[in-house]
Short mmCIF file of C-alpha atoms in Angstrom, two decimals:
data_model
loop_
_atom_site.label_atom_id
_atom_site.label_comp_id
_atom_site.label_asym_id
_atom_site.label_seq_id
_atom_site.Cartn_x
_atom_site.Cartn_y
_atom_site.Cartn_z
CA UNK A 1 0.00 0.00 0.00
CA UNK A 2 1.17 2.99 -0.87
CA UNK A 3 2.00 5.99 1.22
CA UNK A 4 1.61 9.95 2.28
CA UNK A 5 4.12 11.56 4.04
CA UNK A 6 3.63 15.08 5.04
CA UNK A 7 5.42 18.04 6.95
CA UNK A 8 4.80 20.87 8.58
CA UNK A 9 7.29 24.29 9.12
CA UNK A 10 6.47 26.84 11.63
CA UNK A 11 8.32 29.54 13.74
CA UNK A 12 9.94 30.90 10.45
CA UNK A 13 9.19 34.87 10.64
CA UNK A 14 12.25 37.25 11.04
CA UNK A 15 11.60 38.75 7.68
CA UNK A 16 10.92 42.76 8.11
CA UNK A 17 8.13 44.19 5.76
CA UNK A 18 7.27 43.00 2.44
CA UNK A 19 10.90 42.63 0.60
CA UNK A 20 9.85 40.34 -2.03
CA UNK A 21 7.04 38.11 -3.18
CA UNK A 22 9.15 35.76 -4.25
CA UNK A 23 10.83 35.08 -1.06
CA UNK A 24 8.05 32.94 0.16
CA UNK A 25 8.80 30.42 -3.10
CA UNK A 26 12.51 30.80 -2.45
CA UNK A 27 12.05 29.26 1.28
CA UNK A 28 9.29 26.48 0.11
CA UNK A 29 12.41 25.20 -2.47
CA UNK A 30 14.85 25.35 0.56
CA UNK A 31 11.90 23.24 3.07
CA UNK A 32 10.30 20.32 0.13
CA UNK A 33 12.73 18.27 1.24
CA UNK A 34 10.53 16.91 4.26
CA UNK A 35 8.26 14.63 3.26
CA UNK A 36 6.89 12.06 0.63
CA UNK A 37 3.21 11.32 -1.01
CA UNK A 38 2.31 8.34 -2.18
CA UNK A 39 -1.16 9.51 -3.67
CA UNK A 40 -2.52 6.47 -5.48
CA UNK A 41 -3.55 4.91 -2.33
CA UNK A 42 -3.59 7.58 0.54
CA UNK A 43 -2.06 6.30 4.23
CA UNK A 44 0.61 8.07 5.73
CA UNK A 45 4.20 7.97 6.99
CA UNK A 46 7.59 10.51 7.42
CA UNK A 47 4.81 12.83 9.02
CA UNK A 48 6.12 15.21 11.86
CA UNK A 49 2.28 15.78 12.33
CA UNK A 50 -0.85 13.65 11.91
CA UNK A 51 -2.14 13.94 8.56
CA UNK A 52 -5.78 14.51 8.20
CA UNK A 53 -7.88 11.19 7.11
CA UNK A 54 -8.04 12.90 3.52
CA UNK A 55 -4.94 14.19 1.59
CA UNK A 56 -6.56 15.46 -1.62
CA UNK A 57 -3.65 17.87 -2.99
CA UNK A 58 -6.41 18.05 -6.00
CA UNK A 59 -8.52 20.43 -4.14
CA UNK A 60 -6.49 22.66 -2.87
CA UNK A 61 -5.71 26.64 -4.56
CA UNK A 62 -3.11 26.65 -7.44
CA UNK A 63 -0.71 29.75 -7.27
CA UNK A 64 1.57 29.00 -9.54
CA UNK A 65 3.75 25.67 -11.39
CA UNK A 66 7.17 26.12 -11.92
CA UNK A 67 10.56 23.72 -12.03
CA UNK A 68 7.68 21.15 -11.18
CA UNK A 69 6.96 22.22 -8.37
CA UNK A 70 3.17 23.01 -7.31
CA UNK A 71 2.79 25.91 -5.02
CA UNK A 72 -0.66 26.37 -3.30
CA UNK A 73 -2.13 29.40 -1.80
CA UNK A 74 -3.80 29.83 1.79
CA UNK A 75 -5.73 26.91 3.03
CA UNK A 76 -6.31 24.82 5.49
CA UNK A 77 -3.46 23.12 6.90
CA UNK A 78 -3.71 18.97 6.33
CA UNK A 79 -2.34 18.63 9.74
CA UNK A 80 -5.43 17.07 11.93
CA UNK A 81 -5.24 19.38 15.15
CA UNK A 82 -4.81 22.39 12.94
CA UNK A 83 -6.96 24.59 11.03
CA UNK A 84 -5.07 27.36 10.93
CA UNK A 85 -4.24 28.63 7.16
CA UNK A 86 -1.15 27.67 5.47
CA UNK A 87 0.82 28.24 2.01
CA UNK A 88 2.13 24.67 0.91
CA UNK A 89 4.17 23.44 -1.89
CA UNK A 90 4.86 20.31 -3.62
CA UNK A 91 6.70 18.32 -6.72
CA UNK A 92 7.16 14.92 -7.98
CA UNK A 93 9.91 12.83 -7.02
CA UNK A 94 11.69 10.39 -9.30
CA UNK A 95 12.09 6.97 -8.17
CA UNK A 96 12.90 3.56 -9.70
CA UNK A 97 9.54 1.83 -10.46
CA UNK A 98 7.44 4.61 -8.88
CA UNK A 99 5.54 7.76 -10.51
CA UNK A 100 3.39 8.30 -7.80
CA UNK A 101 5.88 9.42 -5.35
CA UNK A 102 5.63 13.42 -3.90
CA UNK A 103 6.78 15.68 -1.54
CA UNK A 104 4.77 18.11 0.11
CA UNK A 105 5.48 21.01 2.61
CA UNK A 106 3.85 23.56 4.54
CA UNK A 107 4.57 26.30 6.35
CA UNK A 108 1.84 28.59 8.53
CA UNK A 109 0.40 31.43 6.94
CA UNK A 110 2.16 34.05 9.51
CA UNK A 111 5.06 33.60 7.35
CA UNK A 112 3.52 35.22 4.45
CA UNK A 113 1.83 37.66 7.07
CA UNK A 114 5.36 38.66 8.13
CA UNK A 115 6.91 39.04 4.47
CA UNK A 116 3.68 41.16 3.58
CA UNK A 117 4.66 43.46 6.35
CA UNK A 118 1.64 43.43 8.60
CA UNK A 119 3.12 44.75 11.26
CA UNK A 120 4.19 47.85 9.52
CA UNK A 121 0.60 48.89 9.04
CA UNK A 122 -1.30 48.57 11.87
CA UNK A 123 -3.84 46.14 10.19
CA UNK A 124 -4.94 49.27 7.96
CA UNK A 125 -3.73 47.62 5.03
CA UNK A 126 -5.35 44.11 3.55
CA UNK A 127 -3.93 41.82 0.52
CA UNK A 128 -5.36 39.52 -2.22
CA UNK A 129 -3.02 36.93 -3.70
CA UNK A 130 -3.77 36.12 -7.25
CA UNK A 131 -2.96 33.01 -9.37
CA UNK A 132 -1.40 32.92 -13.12
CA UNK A 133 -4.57 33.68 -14.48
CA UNK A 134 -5.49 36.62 -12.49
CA UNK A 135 -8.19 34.78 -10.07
CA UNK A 136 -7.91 35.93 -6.42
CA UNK A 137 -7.35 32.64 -4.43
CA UNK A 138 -7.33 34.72 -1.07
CA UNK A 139 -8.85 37.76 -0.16
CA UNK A 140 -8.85 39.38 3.12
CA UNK A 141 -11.77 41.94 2.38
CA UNK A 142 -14.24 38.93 0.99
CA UNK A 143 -17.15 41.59 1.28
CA UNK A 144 -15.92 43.43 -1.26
CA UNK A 145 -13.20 41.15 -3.55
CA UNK A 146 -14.23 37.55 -3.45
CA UNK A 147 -12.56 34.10 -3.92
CA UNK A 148 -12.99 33.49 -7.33
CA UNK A 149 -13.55 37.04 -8.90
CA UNK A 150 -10.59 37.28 -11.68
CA UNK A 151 -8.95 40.58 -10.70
CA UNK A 152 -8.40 42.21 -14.35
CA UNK A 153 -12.37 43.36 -13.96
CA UNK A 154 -11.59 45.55 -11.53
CA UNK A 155 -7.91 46.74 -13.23
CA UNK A 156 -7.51 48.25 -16.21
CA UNK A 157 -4.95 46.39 -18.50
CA UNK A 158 -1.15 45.88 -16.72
CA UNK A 159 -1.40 48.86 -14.32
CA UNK A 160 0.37 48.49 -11.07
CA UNK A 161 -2.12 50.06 -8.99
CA UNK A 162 -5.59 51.74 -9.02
CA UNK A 163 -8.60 52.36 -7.25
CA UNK A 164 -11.82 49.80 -7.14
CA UNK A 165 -14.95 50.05 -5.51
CA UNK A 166 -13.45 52.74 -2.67
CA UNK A 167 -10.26 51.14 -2.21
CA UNK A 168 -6.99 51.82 -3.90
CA UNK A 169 -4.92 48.72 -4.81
CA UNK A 170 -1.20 48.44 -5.31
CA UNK A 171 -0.05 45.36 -7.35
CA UNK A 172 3.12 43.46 -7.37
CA UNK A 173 3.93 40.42 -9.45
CA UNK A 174 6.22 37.52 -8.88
CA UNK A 175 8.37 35.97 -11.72
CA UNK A 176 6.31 32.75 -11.21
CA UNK A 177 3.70 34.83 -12.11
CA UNK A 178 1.43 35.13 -9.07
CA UNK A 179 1.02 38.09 -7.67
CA UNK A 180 -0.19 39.77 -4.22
CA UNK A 181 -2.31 42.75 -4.08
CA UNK A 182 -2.29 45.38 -1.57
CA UNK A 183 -5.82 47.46 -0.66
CA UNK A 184 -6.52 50.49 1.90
CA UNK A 185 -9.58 51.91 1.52
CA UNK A 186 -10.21 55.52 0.15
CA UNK A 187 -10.37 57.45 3.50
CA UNK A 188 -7.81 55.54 5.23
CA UNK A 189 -5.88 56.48 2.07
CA UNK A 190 -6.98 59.93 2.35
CA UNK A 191 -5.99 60.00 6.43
CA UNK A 192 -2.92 58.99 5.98
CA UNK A 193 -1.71 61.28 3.06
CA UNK A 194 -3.39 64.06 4.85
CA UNK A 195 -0.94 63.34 8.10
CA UNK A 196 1.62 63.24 5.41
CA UNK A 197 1.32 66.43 3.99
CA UNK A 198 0.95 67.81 7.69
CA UNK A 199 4.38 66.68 8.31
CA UNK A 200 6.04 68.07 5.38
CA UNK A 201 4.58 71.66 6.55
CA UNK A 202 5.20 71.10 9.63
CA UNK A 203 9.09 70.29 9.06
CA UNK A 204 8.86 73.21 6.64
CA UNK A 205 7.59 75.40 9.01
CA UNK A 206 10.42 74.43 11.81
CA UNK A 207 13.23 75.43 9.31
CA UNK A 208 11.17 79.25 8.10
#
């Protein structure tokens, strides 16, 4: 009978504000070395964490394919006393007399949450990650962009940033072309370059 393995990384933050979107794929490629999937028959084994009773890899949010590797967006960790969300990656290994054989890793989703720089912002800011095709696979302001909505309806063409039903967005796209979308609303925008501007008159002020 064939096999699952599975693995699970936490306690990985240290990374200050939101220096690259590709930095979360760079540390998945360092961590897929954990564990092993068997998937045509699903048990488990190598697992540093009880696997839920169903692995189904099928179901879970594409980001982006690259080098063969599979990297998912936020779900719901396969580990069975968690449900917190995770980002998870994995690719096929080669073996002698095997094709079925895989390697999956996750890590929690405070990882991302540190790299995006929530900490900076005081929770003013919120983020949608998009897959290749533009779909936002996570959204953090579902009552206004939902799971599922493709992302160019509210963007016009390749622009970097905008503003969409009273929130301006700032884009950023990762050479495995994903991408992860910043939003503040219109008056928290407004607040914040209004402080702004006080400053810089302030400061001018000081040196009249």
């Amino acid at each position: 009978m064939s096999e699952v393995g599975y693995g699970n990384v936490g306690g990985l933050g240290g990374y200050g504000g939101f220096t690259s979107i590709g930095a979360i794929l760079v540390l998945f490629i360092l961590l897929v070395i954990i564990s092993k999937a068997f998937l045509k028959d699903v048990s488990t084994q190598f697992g540093n964490f009880p696997i839920k009773d169903r692995f189904s890899p099928e179901s879970l949010p594409v980001l982006s394919k690259a080098y063969g590797i599979t990297y998912y967006g936020p779900h719901v960790s396969m580990n069975r006393f968690d449900d917190q969300l995770v980002l998870s990656a994995m690719r096929k290994v080669k073996l002698p007399q095997r094709d079925d054989v895989y390697i999956y890793v996750e890590s929690g989703f405070h990882l991302a949450q540190d790299i995006l720089g929530y900490n900076q912002y005081k929770g003013d800011l919120s983020h949608l990650i998009l897959d290749g095709e533009g779909n936002i696979v996570y959204s953090e302001i579902p009552e206004a962009m939902k799971v599922g909505e493709n992302f160019s309806s509210l963007s016009k063409g390749a622009a970097s940033d905008g503003i969409a039903r009273d929130y301006h967005w700032f884009r950023q796209d990762s050479t495995q072309n994903w991408s992860v979308v910043s939003v503040i609303s219109q008056a928290k925008y407004q607040q914040e370059k209004n402080q702004w501007l006080l400053q810089i008159l302030l400061v001018a002020l000081f040196f009249l």
